[in-house]
Short mmCIF file of C-alpha atoms in Angstrom, two decimals:
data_model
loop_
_atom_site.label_atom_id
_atom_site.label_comp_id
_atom_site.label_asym_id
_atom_site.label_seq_id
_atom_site.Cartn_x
_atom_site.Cartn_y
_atom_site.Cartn_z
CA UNK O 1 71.22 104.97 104.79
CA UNK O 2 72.33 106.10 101.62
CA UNK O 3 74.33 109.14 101.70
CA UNK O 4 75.30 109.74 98.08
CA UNK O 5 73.38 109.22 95.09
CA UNK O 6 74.38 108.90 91.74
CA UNK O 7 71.29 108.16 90.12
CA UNK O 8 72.61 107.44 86.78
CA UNK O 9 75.36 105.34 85.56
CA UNK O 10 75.40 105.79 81.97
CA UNK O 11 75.34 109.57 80.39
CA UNK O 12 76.33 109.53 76.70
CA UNK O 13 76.42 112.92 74.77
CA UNK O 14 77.52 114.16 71.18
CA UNK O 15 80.51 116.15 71.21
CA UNK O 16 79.82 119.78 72.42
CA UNK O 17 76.65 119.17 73.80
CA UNK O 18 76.08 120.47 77.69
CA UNK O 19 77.08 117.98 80.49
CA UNK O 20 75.46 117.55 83.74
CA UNK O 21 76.44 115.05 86.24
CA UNK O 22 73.88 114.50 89.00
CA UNK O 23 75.12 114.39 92.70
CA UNK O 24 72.97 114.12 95.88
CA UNK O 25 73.76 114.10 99.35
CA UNK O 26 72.06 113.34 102.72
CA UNK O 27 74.33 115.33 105.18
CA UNK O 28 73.33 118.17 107.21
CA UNK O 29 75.21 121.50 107.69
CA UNK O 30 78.29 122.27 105.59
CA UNK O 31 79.53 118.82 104.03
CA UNK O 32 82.76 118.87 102.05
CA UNK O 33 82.10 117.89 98.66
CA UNK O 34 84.87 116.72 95.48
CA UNK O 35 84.73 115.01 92.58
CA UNK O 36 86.85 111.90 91.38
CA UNK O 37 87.56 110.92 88.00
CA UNK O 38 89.06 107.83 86.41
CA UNK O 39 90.48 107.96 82.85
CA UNK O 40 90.74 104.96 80.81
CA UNK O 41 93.55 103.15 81.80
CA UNK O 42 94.57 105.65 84.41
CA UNK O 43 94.00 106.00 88.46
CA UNK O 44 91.13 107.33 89.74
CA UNK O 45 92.48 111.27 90.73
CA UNK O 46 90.82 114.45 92.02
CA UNK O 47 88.66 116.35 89.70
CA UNK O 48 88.03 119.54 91.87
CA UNK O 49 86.22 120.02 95.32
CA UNK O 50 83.68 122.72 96.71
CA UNK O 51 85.92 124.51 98.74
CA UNK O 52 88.26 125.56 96.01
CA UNK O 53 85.78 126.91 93.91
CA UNK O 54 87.76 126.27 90.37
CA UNK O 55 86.93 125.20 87.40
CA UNK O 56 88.76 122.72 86.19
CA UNK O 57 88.85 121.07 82.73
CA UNK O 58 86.58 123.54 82.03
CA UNK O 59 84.01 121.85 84.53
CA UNK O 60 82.40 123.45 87.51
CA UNK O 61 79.94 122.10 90.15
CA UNK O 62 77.84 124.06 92.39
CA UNK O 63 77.20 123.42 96.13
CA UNK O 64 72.86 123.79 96.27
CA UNK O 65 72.22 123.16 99.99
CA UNK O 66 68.53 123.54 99.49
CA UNK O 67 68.42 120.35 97.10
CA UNK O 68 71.64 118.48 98.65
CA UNK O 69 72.99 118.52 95.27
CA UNK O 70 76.65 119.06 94.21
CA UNK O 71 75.96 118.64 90.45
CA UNK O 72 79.44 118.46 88.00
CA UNK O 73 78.47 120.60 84.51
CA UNK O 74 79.99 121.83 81.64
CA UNK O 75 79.01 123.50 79.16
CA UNK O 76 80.88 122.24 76.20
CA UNK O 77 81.87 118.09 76.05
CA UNK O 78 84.97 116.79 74.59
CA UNK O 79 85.94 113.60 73.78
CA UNK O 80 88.69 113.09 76.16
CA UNK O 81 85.55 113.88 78.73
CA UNK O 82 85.26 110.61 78.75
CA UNK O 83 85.77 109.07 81.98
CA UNK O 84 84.15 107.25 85.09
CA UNK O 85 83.10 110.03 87.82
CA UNK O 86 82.75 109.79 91.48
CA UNK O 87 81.25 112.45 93.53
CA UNK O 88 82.44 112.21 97.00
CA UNK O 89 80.97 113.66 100.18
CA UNK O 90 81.94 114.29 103.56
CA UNK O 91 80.03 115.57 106.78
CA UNK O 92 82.74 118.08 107.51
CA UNK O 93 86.51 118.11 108.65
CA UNK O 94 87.60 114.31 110.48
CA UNK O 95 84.61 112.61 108.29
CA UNK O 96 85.86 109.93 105.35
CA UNK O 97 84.62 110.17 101.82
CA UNK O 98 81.73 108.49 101.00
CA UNK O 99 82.07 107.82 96.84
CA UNK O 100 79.08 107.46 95.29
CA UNK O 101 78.45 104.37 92.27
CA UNK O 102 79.81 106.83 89.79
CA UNK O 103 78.36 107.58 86.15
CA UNK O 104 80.48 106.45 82.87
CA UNK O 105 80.01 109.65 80.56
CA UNK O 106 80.32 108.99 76.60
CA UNK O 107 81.47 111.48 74.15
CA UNK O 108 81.38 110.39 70.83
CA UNK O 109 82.41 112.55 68.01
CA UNK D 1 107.46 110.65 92.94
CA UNK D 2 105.95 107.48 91.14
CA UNK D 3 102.93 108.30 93.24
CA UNK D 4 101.29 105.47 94.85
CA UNK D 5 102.76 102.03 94.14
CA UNK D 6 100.52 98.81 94.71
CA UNK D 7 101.63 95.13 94.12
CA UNK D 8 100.50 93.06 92.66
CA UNK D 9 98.59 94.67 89.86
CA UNK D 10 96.75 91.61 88.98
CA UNK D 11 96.28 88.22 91.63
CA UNK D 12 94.28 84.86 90.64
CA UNK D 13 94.16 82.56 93.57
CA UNK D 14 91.76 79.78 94.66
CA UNK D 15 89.42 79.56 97.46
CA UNK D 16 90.61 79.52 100.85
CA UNK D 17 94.12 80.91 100.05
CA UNK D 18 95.74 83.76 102.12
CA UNK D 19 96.01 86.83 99.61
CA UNK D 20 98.49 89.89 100.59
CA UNK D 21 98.12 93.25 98.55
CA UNK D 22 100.55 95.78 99.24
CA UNK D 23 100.82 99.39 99.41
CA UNK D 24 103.83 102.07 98.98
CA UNK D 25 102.52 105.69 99.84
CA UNK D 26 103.17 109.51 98.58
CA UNK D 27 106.57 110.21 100.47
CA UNK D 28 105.61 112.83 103.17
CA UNK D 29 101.83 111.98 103.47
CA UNK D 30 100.26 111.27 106.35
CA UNK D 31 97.47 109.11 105.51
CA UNK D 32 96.78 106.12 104.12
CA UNK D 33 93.28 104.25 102.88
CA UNK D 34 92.57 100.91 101.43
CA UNK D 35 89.46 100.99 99.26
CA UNK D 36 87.57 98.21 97.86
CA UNK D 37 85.85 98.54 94.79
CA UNK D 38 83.07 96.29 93.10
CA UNK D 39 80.35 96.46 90.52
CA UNK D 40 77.31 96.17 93.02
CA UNK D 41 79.21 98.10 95.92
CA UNK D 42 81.20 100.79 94.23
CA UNK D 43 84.10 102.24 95.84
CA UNK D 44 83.98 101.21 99.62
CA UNK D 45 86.38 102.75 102.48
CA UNK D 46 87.67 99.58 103.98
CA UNK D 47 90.26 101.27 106.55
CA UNK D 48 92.31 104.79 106.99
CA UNK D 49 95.82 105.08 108.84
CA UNK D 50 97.15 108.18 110.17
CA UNK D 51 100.61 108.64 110.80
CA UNK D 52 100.90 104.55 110.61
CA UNK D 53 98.20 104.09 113.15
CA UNK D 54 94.85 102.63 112.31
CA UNK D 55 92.29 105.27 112.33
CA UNK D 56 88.77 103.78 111.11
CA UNK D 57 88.28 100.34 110.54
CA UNK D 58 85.03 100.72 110.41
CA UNK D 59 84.95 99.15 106.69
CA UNK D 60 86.91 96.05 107.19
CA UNK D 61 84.03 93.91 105.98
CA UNK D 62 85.22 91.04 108.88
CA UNK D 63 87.82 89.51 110.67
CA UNK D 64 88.86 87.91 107.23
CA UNK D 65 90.57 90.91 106.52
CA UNK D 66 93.55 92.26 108.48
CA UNK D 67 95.54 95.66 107.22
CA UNK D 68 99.06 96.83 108.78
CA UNK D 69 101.31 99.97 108.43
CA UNK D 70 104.74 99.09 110.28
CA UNK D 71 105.95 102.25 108.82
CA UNK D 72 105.08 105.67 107.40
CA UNK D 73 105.96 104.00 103.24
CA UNK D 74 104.86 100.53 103.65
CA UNK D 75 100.86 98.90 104.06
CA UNK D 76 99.46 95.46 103.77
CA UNK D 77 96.16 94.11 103.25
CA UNK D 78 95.41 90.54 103.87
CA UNK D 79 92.86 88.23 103.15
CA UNK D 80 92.92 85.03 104.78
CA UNK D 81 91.18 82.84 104.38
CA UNK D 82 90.33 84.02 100.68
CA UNK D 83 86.35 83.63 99.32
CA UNK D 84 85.08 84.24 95.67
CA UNK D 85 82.82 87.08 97.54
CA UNK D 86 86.50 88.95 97.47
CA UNK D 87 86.87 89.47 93.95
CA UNK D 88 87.18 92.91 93.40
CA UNK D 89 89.76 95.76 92.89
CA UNK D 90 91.54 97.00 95.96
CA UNK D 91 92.63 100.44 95.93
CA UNK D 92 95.38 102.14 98.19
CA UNK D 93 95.48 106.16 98.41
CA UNK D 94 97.73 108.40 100.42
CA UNK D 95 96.99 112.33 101.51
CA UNK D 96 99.09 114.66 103.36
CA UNK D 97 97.00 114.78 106.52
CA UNK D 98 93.38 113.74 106.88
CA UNK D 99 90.19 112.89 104.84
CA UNK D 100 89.88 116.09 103.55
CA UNK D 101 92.85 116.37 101.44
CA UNK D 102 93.07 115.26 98.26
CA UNK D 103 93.59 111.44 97.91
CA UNK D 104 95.77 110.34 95.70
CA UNK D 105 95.49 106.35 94.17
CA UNK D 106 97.13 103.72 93.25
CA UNK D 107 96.47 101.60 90.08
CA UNK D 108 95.12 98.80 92.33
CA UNK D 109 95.13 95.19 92.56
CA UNK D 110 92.76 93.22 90.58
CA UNK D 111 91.78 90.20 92.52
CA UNK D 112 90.31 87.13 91.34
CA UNK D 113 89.27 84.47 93.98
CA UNK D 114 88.41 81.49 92.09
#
């Protein structure tokens, strides 16, 4: 069974537009929940995760339990946005990452 | 700390050949993964070593692959024999203790079974 879906894999935006990267999950209970993101040309590396509730790169992502989503947003795209993302679930504490197919996002100028 | 080190970065080899992709961790951290990584697959857990011992194989897609961690800074991953089916980038990541720590990657092997 599929536990993550990505169900995109192409999002491409104008510079400064709103972002929203779709994220579901089939686990029950309190999953741990992070984002991966690869930079051209650069190793795939921890974007942020539930439990620390930052914001990072000015992107934030909400845990909604009710829909199993862990959607990544922000408000205002840049270019250097640009990047292959990976949300990455896991049933709880001892439980590997599932990645999900990831989603290129675009910014053009 | 150059982070994670992986060699090669890039292997071409024919059918049937024995491929080994290797793997220096994060000084310190516990943990090690091999990931596998293909267009129709995406990024697949293939194994996950804690403190050098093999923790969830679960992934190995069969007995084709073998991995090994003699010691806490040094992993292999071996194909043998090799199969076009392989082709793929192989990712190593390190974390200071478990799953739930951050993982940090390699630049991974591109692999090319011809």
């Amino acid at each position: 069974a599929q536990r993550v879906t990505q169900p995109e894999k192409l999002l491409s935006v104008f510079k400064g537009a709103p972002v929203e990267l779709k994220c579901n999950y089939s686990y029950s209970g309190s999953p741990e929940l992070f984002w991966y993101v690869q930079y051209s040309r650069q190793r795939l590396q921890l974007l942020l995760r539930h439990i620390s509730r930052e914001s990072i790169k000015g992107f934030t992502a909400d845990l909604n339990k009710g829909e199993t989503s862990f959607h990544l947003k922000k408000p205002f795209a840049q270019e250097e946005d640009s990047a292959m993302y990976y949300c990455a679930p896991t049933p709880g504490a001892n439980s590997k990452l599932t990645f999900g197919k990831g989603i290129t996002l675009s910014v053009r100028p | 700390d150059a982070g994670v080190i992986q060699s090669p970065r890039h292997e071409v080899t024919e059918m049937g050949q024995e491929v080994t992709l290797r793997c220096k961790p994060i000084s310190g951290h516990n943990s090690l993964f091999w990931y596998r990584q293909t267009m129709m697959r995406g990024l697949e857990l293939l194994i996950y070593f804690n403190n050098n011992v093999p923790i969830d194989d679960s992934g190995m897609p069969e007995d084709r692959f073998s991995a090994k961690m003699p010691n806490a800074s040094f992993s292999t991953l071996k194909i043998q024999p090799s199969e076009p089916r392989d082709s793929a980038v192989y990712f190593c990541a390190s974390s200071l203790f478990t799953y739930q720590e951050t993982q940090y990657f390699g630049p991974g092997t591109r692999l090319l079974v011809l």
